[in-house]
PDB file of C-alpha atoms in Angstrom:
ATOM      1  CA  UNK A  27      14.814 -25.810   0.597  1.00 46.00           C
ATOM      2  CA  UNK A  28      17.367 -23.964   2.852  1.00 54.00           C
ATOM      3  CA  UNK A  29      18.372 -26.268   5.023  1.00 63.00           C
ATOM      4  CA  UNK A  30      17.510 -25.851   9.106  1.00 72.00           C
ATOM      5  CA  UNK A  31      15.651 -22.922   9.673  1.00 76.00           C
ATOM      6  CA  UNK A  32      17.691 -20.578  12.172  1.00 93.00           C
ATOM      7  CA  UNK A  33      14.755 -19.212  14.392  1.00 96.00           C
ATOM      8  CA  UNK A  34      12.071 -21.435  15.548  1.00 97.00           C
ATOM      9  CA  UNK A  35       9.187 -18.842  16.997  1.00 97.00           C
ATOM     10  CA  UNK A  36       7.118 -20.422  19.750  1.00 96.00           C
ATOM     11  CA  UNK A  37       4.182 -19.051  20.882  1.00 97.00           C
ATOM     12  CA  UNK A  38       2.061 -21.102  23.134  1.00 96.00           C
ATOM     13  CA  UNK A  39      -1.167 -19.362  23.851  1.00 95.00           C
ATOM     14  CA  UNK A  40      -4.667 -19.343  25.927  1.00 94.00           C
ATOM     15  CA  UNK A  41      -7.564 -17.656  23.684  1.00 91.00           C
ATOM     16  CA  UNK A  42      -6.199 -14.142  23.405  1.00 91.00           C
ATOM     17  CA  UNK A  43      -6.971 -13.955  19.111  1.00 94.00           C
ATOM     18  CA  UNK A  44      -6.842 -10.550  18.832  1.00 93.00           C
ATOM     19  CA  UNK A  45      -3.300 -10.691  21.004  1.00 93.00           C
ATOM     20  CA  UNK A  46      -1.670 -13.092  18.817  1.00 96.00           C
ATOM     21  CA  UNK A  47      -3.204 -11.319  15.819  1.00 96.00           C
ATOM     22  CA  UNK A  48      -0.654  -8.073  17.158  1.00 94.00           C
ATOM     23  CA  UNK A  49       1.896 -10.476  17.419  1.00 96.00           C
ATOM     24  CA  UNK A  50       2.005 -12.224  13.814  1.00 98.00           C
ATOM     25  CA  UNK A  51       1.830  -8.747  12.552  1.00 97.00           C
ATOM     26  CA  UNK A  52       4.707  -8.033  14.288  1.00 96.00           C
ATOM     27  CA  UNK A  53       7.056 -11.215  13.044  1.00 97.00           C
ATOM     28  CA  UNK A  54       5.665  -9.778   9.774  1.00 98.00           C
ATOM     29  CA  UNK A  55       7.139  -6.858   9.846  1.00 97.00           C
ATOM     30  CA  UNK A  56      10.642  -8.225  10.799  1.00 97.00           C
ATOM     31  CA  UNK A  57      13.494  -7.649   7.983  1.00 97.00           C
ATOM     32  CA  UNK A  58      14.893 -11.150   9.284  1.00 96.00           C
ATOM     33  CA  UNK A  59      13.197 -14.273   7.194  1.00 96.00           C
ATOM     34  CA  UNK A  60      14.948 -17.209   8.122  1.00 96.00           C
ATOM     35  CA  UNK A  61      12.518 -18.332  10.438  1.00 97.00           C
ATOM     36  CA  UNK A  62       9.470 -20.453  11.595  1.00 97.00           C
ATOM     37  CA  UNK A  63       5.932 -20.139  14.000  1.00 98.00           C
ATOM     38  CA  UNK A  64       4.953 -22.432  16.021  1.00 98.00           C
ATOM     39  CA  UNK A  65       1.588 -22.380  17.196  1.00 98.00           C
ATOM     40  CA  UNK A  66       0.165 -24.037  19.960  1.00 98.00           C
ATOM     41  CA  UNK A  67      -3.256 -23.197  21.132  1.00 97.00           C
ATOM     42  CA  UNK A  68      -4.749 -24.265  24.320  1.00 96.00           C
ATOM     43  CA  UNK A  69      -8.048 -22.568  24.250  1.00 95.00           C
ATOM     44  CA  UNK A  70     -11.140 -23.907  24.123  1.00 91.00           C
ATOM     45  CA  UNK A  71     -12.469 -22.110  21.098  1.00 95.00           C
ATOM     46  CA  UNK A  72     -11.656 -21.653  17.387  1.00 94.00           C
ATOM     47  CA  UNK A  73     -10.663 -18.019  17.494  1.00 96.00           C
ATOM     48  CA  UNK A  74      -7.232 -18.423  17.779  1.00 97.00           C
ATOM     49  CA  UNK A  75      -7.196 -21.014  15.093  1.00 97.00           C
ATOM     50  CA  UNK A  76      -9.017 -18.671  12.565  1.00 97.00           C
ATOM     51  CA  UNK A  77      -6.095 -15.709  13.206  1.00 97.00           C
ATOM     52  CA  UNK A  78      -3.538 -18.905  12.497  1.00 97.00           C
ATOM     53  CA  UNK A  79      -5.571 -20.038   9.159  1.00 97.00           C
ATOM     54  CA  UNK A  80      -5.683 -16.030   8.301  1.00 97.00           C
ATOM     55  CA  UNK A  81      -1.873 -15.587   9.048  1.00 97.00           C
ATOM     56  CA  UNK A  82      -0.202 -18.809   7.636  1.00 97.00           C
ATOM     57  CA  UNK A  83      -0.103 -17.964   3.884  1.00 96.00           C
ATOM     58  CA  UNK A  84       1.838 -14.456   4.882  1.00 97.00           C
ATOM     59  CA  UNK A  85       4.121 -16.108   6.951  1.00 97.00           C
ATOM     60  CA  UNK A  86       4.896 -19.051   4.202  1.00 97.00           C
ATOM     61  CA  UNK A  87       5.214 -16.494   1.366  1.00 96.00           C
ATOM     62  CA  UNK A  88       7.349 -13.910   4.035  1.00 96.00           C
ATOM     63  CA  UNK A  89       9.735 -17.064   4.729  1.00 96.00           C
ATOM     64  CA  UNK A  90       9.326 -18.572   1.075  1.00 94.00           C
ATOM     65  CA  UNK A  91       9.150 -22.119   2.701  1.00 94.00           C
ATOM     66  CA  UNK A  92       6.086 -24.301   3.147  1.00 92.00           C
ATOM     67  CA  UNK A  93       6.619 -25.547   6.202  1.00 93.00           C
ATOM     68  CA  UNK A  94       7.705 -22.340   7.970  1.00 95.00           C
ATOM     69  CA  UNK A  95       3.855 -22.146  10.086  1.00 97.00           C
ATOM     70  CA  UNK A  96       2.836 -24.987  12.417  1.00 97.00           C
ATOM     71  CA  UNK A  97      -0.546 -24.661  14.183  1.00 98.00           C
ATOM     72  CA  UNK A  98      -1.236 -27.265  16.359  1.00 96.00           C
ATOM     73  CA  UNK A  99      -4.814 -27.127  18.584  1.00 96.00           C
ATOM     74  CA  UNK A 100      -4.540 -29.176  21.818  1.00 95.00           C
ATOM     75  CA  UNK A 101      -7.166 -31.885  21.821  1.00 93.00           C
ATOM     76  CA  UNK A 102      -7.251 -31.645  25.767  1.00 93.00           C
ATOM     77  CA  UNK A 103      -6.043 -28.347  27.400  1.00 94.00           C
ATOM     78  CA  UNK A 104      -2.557 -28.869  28.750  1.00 93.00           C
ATOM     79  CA  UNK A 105      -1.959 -25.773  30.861  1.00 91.00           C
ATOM     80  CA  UNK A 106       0.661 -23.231  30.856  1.00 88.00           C
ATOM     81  CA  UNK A 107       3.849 -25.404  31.218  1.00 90.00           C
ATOM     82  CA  UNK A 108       2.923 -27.754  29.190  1.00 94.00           C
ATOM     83  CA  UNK A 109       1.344 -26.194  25.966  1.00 95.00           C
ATOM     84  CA  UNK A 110       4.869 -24.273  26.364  1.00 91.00           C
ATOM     85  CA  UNK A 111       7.050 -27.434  26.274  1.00 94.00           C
ATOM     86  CA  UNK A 112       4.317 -28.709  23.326  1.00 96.00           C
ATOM     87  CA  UNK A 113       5.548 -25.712  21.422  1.00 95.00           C
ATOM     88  CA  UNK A 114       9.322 -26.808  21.965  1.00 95.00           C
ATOM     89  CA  UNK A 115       8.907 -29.803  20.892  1.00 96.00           C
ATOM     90  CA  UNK A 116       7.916 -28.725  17.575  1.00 96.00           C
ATOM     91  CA  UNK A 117      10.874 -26.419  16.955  1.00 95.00           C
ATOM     92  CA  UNK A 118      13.431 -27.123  14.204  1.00 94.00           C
ATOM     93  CA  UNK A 119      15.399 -24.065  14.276  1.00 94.00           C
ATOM     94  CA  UNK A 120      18.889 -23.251  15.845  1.00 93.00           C
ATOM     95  CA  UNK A 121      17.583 -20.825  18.232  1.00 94.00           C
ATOM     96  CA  UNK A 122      14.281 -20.864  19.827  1.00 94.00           C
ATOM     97  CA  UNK A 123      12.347 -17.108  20.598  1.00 93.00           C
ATOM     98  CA  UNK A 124       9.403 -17.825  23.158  1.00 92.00           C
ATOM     99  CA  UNK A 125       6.711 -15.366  22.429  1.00 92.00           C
ATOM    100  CA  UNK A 126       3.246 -15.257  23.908  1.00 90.00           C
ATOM    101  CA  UNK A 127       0.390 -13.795  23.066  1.00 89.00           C
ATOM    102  CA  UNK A 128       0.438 -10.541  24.758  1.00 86.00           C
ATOM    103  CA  UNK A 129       4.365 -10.316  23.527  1.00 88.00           C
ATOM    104  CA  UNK A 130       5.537  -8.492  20.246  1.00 89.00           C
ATOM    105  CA  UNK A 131       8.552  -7.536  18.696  1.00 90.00           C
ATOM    106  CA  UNK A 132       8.716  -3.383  18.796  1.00 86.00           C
ATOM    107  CA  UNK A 133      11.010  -3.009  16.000  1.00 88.00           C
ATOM    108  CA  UNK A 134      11.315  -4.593  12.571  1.00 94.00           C
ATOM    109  CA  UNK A 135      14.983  -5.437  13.700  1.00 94.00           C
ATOM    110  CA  UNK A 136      13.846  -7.039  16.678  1.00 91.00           C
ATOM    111  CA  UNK A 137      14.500 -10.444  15.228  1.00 94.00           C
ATOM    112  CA  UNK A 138      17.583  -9.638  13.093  1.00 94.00           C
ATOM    113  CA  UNK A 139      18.975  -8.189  16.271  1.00 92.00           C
ATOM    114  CA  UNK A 140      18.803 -11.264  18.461  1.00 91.00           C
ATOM    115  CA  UNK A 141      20.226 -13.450  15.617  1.00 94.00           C
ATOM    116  CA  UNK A 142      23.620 -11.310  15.312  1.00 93.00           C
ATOM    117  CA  UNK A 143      23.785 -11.258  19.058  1.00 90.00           C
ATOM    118  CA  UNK A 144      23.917 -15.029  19.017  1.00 92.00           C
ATOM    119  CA  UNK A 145      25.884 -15.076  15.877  1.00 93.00           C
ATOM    120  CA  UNK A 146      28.754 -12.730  17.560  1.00 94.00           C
ATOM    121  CA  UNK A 147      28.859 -14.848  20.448  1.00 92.00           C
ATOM    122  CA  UNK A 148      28.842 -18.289  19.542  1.00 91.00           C
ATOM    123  CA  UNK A 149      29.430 -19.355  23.248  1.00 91.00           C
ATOM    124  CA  UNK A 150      25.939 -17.717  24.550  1.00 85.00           C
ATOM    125  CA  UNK A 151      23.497 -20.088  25.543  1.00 78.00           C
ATOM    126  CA  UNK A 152      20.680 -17.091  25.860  1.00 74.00           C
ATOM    127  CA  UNK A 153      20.353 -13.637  24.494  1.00 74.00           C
ATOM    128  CA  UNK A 154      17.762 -11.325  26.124  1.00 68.00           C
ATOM    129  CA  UNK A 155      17.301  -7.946  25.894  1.00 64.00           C
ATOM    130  CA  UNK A 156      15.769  -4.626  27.314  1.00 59.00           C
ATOM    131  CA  UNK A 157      11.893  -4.414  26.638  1.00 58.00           C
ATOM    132  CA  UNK A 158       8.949  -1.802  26.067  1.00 58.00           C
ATOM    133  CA  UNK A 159       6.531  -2.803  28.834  1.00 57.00           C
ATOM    134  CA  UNK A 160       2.617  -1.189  27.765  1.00 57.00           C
ATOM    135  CA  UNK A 161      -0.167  -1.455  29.522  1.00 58.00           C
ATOM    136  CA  UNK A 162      -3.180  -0.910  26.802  1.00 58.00           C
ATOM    137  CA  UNK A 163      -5.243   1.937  26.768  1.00 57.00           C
ATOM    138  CA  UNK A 164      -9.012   1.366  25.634  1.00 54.00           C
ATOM    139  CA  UNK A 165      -9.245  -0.578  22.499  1.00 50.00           C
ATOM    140  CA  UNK A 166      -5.719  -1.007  21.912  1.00 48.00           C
ATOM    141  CA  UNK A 167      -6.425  -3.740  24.295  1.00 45.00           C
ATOM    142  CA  UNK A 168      -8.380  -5.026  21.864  1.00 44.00           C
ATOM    143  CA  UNK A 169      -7.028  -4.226  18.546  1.00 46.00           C
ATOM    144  CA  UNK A 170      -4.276  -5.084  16.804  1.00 42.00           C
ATOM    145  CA  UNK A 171      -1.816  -1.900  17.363  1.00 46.00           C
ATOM    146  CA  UNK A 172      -1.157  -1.029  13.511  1.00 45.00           C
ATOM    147  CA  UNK A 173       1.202   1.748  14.665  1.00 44.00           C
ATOM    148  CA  UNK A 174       3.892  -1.087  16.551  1.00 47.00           C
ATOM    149  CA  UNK A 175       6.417   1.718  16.852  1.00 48.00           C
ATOM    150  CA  UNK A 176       4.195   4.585  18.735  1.00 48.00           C
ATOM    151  CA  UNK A 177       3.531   4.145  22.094  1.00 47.00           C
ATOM    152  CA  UNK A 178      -0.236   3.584  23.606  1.00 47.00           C
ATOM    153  CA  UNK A 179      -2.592   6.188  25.406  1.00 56.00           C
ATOM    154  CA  UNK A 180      -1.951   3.735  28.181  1.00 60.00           C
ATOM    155  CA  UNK A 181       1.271   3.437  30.319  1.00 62.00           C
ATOM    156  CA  UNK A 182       4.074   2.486  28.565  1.00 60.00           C
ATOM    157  CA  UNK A 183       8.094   2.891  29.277  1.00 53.00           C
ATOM    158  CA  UNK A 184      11.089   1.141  28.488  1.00 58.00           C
ATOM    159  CA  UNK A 185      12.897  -1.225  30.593  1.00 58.00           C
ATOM    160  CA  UNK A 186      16.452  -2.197  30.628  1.00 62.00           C
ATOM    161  CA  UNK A 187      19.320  -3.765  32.314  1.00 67.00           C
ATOM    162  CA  UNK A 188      21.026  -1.772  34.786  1.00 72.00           C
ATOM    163  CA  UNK A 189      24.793  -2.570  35.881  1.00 79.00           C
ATOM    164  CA  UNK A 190      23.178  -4.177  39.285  1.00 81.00           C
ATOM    165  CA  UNK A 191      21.154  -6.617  37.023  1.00 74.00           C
ATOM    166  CA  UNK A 192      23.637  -7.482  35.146  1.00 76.00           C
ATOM    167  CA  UNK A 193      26.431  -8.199  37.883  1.00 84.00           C
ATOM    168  CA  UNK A 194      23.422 -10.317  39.939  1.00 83.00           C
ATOM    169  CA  UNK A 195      22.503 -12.135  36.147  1.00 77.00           C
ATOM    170  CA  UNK A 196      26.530 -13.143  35.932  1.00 81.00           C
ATOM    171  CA  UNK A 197      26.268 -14.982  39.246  1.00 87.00           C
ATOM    172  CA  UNK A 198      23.134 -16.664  38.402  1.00 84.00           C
ATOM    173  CA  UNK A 199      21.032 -16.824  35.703  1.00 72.00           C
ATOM    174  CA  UNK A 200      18.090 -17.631  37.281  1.00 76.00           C
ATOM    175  CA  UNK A 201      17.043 -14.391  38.367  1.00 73.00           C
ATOM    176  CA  UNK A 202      16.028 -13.737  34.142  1.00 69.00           C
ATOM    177  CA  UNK A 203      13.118 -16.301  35.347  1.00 64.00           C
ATOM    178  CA  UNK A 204      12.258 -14.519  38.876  1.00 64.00           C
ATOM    179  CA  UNK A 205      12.120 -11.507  37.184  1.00 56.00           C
ATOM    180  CA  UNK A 206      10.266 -11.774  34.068  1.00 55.00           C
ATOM    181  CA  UNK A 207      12.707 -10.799  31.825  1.00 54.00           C
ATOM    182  CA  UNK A 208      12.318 -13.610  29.279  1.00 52.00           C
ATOM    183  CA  UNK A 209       9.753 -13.117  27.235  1.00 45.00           C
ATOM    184  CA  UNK A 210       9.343  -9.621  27.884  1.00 42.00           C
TER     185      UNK A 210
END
């Protein structure tokens, strides 16, 4: 046992199986291993539960603890907000990284990354960064994106925080919400 895990990973999702099975690929591939999934599933199907039964060894023997993957089904559907704040709940870790379904990390630093931003500034609250935004091209929409690092046939660019962001985001942080750039 190593004590609380740092990173709790929540992903509340709608159906979407072959999304989140992109996205546990992804936390795969991360060279950072102190941390957990959480699963919550709102969909009205088992498909999403079969990609969590087919991913939750890997992620146990990637973390080396046992209790490192949580899947947890709804019983009733609780709708966006509140299959979120059921994924919350569940976290242990220090920090909490919201993913959805359609979200994953680009680089296998991605998580390691995040982690040493926090760690350098022990006063932040929130670390965010820029984003590769891709709109999926045929049946990338549909697969599972083996090649994470090369970009789609469909549209894809890069998006990052410009000084004018960043001045509005010091006088309120709200506008991360407005403007999708949590999560992203």
């Amino acid at each position: 046992m190593r004590g609380k895990t740092k990173v709790s990973i929540c992903i509340p999702c709608y159906q979407q199986a072959m999304d989140v099975r992109r996205l546990l690929d992804s936390i795969l591939q991360q060279d950072y291993t102190d941390f957990e999934v959480i699963l919550t599933d709102d969909s009205g199907d088992d498909e999403v539960e079969r990609v969590a039964a087919d991913y939750r060894d890997r992620i146990v023997a990637k973390t080396g603890e046992e209790t490192s993957f949580f899947y947890q089904r709804n019983p009733v559907r609780l709708g966006h907000v509140r299959n979120w704040n059921a994924a919350l709940q569940k976290a242990e870790g220090e920090y909490i990284k919201i993913m959805f379904s359609d979200d994953w990390f680009t680089f296998p630093t991605s998580l390691s990354t995040f982690v040493r931003m926090l760690k350098e500034h022990p006063d932040a609250v929130l670390s965010f960064s820029g984003s590769r935004q891709s709109i999926l091209a045929g049946e990338d929409s549909q697969n599972n994106l083996k090649h994470l690092n090369r970009k789609s046939e469909g549209k894809s660019w890069d998006r990052a925080a410009d000084e004018a962001f960043l001045t509005a985001l010091r006088k309120d942080f709200r506008i991360l919400f407005q403007s999708d750039q949590i999560g992203a």
